[in-house]
PDB file of C-alpha atoms and ligand atoms in Angstrom:
ATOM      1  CA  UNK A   7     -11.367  22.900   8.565  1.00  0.00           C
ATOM      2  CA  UNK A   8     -10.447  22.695   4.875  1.00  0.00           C
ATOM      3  CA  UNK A   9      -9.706  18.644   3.697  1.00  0.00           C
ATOM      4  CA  UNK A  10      -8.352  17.898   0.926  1.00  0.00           C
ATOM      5  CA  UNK A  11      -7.863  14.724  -0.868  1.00  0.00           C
ATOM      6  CA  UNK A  12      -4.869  13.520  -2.827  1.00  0.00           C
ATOM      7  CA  UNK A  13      -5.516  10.432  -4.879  1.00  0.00           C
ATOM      8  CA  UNK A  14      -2.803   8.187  -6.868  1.00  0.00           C
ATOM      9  CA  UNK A  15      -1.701   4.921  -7.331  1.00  0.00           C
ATOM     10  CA  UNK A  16       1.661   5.403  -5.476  1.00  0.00           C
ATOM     11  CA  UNK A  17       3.186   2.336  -7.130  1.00  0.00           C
ATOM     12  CA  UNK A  18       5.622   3.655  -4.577  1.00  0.00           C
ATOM     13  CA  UNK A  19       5.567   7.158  -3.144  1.00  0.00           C
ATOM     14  CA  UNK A  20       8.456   9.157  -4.126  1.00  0.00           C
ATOM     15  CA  UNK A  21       9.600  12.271  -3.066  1.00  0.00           C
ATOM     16  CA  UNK A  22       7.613  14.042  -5.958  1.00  0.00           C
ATOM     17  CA  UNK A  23       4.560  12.843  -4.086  1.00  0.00           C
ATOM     18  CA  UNK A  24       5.645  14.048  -0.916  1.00  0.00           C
ATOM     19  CA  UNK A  25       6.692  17.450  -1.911  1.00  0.00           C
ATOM     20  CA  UNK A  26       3.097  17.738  -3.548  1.00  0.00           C
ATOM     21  CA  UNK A  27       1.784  16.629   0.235  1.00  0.00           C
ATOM     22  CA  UNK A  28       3.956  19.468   1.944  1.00  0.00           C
ATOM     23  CA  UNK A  29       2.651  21.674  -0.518  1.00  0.00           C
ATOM     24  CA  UNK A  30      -0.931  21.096  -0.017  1.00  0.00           C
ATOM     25  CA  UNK A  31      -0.585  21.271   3.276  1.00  0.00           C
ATOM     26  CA  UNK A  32      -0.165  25.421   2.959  1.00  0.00           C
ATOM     27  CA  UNK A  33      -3.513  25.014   1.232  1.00  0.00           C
ATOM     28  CA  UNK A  34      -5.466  22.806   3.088  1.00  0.00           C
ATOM     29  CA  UNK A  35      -5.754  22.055   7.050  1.00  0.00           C
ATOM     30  CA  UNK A  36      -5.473  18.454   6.427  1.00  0.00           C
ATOM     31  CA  UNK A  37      -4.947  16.143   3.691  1.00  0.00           C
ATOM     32  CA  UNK A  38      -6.024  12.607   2.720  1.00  0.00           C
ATOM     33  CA  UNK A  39      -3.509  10.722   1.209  1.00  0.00           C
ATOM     34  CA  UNK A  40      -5.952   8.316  -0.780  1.00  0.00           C
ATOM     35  CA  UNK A  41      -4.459   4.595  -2.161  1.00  0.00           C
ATOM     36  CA  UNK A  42      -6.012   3.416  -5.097  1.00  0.00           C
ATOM     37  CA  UNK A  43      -6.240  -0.592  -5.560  1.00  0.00           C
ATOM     38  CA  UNK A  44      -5.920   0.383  -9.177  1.00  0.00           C
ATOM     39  CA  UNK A  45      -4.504  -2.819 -10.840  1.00  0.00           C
ATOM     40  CA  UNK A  46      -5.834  -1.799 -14.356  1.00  0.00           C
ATOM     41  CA  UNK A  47      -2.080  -0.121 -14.057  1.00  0.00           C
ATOM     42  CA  UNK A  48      -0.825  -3.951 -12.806  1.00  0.00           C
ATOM     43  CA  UNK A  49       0.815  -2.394  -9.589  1.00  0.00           C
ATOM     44  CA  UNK A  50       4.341  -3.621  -8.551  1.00  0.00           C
ATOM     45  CA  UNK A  51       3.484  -3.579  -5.002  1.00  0.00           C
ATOM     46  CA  UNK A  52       0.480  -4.417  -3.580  1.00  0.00           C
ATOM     47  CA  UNK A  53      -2.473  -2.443  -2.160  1.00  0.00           C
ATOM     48  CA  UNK A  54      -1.375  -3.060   2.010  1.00  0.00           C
ATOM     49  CA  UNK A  55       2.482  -2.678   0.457  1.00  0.00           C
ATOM     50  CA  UNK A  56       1.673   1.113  -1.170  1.00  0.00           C
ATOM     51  CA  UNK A  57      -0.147   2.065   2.082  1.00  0.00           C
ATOM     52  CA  UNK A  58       2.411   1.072   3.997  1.00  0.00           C
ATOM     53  CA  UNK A  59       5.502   2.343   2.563  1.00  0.00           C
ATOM     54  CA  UNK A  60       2.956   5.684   2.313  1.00  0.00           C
ATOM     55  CA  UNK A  61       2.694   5.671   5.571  1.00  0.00           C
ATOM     56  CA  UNK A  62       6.146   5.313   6.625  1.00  0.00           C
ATOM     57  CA  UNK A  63       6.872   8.011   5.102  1.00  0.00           C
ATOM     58  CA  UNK A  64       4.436  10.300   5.757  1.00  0.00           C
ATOM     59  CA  UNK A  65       5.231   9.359   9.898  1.00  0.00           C
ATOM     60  CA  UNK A  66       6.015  12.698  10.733  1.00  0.00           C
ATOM     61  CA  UNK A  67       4.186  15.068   9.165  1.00  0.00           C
ATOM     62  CA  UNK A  68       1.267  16.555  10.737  1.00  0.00           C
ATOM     63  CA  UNK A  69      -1.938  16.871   8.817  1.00  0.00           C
ATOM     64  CA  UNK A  70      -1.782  13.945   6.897  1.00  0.00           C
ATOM     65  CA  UNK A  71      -3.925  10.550   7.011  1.00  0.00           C
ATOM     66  CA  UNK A  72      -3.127   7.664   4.785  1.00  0.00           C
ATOM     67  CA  UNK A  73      -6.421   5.499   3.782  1.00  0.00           C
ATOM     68  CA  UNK A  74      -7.389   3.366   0.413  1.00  0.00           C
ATOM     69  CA  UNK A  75     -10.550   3.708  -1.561  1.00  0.00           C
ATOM     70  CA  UNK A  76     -12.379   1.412  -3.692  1.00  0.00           C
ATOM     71  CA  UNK A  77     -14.849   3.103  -6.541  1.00  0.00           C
ATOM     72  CA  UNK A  78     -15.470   5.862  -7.593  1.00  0.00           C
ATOM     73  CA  UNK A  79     -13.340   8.868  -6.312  1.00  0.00           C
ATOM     74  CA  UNK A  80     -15.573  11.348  -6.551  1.00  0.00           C
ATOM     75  CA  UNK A  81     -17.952   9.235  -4.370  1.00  0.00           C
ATOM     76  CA  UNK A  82     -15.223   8.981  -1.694  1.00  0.00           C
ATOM     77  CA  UNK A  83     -14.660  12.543  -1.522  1.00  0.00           C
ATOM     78  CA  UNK A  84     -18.311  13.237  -1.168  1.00  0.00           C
ATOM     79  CA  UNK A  85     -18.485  11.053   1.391  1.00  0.00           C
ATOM     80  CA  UNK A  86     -15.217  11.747   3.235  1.00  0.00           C
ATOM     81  CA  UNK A  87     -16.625  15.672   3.167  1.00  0.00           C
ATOM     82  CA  UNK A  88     -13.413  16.817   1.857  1.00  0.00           C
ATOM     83  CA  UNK A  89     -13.644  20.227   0.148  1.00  0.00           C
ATOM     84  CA  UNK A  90     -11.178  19.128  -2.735  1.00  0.00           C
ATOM     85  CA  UNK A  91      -9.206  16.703  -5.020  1.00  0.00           C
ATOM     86  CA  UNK A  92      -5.713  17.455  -5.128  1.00  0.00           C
ATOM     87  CA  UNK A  93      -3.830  16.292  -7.807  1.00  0.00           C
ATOM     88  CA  UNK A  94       0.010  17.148  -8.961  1.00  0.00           C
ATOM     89  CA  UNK A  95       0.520  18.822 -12.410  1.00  0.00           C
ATOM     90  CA  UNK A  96       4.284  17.618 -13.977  1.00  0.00           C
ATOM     91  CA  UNK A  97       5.073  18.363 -17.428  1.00  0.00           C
ATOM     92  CA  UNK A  98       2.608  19.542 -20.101  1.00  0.00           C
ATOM     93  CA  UNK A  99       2.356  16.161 -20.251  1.00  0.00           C
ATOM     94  CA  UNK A 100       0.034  15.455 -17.430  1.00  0.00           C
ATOM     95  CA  UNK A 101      -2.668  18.326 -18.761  1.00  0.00           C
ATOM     96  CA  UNK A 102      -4.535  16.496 -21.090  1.00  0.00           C
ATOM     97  CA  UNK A 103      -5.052  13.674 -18.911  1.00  0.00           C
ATOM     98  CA  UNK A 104      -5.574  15.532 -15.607  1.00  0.00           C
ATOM     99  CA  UNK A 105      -7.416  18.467 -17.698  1.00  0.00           C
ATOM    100  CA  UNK A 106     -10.042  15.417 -18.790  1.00  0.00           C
ATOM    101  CA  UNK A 107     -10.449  13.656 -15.481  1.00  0.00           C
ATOM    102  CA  UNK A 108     -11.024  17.212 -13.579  1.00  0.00           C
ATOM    103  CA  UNK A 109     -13.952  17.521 -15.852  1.00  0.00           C
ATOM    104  CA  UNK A 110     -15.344  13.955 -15.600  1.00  0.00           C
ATOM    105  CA  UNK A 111     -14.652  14.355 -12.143  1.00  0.00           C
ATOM    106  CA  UNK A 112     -16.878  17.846 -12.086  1.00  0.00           C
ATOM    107  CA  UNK A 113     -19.810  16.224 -14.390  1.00  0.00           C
ATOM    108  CA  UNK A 114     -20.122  13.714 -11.872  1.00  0.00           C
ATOM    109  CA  UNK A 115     -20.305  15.402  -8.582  1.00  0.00           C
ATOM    110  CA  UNK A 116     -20.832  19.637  -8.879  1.00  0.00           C
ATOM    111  CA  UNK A 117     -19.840  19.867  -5.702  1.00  0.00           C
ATOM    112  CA  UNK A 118     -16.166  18.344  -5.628  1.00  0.00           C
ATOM    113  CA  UNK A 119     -13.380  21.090  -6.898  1.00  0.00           C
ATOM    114  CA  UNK A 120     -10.060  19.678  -8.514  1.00  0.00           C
ATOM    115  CA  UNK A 121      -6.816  21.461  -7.008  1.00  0.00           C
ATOM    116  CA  UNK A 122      -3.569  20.933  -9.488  1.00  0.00           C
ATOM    117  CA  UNK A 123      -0.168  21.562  -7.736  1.00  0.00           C
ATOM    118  CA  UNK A 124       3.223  21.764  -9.358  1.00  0.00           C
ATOM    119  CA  UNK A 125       6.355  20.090  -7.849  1.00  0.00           C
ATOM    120  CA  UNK A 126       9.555  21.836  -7.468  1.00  0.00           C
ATOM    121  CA  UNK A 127      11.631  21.190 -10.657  1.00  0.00           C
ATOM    122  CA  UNK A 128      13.637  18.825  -9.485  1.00  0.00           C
ATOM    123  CA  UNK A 129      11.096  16.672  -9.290  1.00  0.00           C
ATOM    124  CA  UNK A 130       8.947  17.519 -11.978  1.00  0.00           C
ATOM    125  CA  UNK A 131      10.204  14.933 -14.600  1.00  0.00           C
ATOM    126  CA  UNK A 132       9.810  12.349 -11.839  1.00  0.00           C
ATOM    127  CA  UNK A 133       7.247   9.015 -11.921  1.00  0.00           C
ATOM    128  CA  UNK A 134       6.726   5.860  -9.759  1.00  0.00           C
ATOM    129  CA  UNK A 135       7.308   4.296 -13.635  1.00  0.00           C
ATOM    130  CA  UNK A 136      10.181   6.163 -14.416  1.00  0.00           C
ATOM    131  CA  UNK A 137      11.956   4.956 -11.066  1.00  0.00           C
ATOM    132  CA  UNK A 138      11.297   1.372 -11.318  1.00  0.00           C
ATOM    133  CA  UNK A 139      12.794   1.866 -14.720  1.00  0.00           C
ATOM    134  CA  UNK A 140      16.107   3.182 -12.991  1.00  0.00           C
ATOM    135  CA  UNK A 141      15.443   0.420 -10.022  1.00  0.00           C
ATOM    136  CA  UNK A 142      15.391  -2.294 -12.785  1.00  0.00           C
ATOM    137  CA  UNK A 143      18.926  -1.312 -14.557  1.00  0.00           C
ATOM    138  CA  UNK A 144      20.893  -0.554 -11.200  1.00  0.00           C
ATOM    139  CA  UNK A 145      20.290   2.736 -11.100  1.00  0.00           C
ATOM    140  CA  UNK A 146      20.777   4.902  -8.147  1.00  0.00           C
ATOM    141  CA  UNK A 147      17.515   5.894  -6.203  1.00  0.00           C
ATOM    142  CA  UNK A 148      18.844   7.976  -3.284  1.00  0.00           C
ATOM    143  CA  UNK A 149      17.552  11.696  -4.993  1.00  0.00           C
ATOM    144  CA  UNK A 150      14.117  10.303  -5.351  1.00  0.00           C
ATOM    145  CA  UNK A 151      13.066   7.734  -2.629  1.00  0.00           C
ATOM    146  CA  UNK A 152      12.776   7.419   1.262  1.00  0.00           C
ATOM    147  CA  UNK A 153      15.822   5.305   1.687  1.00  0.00           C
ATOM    148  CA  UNK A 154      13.225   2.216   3.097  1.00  0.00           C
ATOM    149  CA  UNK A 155      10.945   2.613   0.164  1.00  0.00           C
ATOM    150  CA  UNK A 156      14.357   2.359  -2.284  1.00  0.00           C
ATOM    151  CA  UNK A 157      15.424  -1.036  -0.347  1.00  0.00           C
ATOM    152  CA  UNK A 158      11.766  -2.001  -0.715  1.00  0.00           C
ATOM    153  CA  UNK A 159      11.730  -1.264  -4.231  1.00  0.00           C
ATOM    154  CA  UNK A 160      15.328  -2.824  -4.819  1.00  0.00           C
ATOM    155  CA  UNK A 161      14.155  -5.863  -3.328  1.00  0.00           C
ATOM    156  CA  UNK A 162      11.216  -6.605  -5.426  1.00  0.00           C
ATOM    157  CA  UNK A 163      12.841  -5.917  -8.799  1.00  0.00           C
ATOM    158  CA  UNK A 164      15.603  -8.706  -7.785  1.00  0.00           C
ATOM    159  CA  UNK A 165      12.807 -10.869  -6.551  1.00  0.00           C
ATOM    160  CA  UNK A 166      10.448 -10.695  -9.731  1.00  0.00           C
ATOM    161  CA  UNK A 167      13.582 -11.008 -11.923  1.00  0.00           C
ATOM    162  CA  UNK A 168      14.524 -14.438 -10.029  1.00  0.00           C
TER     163      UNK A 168
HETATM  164  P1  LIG B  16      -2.170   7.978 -10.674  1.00  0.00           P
HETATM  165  O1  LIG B  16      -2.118   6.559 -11.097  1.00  0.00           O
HETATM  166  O2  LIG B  16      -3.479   8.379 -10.099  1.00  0.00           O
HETATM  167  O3  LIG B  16      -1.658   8.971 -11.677  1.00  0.00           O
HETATM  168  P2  LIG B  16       0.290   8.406  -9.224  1.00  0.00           P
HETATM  169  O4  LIG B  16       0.710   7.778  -7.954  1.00  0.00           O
HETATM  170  O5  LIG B  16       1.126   8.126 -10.443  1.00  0.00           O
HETATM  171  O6  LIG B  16      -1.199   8.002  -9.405  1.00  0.00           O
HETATM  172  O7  LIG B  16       0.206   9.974  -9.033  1.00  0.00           O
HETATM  173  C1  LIG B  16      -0.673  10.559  -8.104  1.00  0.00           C
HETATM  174  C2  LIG B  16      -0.693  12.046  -8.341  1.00  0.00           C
HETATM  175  O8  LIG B  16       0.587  12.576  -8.036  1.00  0.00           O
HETATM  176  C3  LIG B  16      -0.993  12.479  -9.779  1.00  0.00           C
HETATM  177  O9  LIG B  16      -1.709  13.701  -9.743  1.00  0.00           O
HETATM  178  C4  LIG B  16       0.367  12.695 -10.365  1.00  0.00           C
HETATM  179  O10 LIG B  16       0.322  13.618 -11.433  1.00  0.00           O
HETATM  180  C5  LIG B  16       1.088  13.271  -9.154  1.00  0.00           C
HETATM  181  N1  LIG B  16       2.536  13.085  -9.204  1.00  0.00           N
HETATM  182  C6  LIG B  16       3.237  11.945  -9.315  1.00  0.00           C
HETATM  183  N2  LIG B  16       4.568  12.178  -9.346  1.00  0.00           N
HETATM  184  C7  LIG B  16       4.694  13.523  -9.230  1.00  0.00           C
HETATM  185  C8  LIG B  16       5.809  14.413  -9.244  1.00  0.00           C
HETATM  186  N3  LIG B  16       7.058  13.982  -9.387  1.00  0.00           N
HETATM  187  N4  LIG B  16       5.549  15.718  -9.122  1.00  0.00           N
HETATM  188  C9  LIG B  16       4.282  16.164  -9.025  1.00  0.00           C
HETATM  189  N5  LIG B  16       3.198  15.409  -9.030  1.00  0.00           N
HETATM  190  C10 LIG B  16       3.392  14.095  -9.148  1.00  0.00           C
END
């Protein structure tokens, strides 16, 4: 039984989030969507907010459980016995960043393997910042959201502009 771990903020899911979950799913026999409280980043939604809207849409796919951590990551893997970190490679962008934390990530527990998966292109220029960016100026969402997480979203950005 392969698990695999896929770790993010999720400040919300979008769809390129979920086509990296599909994805992994041809890779590993089950996948951990992991939440992190992360509010270095000053998250939009809240912790139970992210999880949920994860969860919603992750309802019907099999294979996937939706949990939060606190700490370090590497110590959750190691203790959730997963066989990987999954993580979703964008743009050149992303490399330096990822390419750093893979190795932090390696220095601090041998054992724990980082697994980088690229989107399909349509998505691949796609962020959770980018789309509260379009949420805040009107933009339309429909391409890149679960049509509850886009009402979700909609609603906040009227309700912190109030
Ligand atoms: P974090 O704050 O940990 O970067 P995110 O929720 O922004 O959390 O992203 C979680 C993971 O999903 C990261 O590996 C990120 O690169 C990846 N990711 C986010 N959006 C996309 C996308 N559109 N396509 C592929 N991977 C993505």
């Amino acid at each position: 039984m392969k698990l695999g771990v896929y770790p993010g903020t999720f400040d919300p899911v979008t769809h390129g989030h979920t086509d990296i979950i599909t994805r992994s799913l041809r890779v590993f026999d089950k996948v951990v969507v992991a939440v992190a409280p992360n509010p270095a980043k000053y998250p939009l939604f809240t912790l139970a907010e992210r999880l949920d809207m994860v969860r919603l849409v992750m309802k019907d796919i099999d294979g996937v459980d939706v949990t939060s951590f606190e700490g370090l990551l590497v110590d959750y893997v190691e203790r959730s016995g997963a066989h990987a970190i999954i993580r979703g490679l964008r743009a050149i962008s992303d490399f330096e960043h990822e390419f750093q934390m893979a190795l932090i990530n390696r220095k601090l527990a041998r054992n724990v393997e980082t697994v980088f998966l690229m989107p399909s292109e349509e998505y691949s220029y796609l962020s959770s910042t980018i789309i509260k960016d379009v949420a805040k100026h009107g933009g339309s969402l429909t391409e890149f959201l679960h049509p509850e997480v886009a009402r979700r979203l909609q609603e906040r950005i009227r309700s912190v502009a109030l």
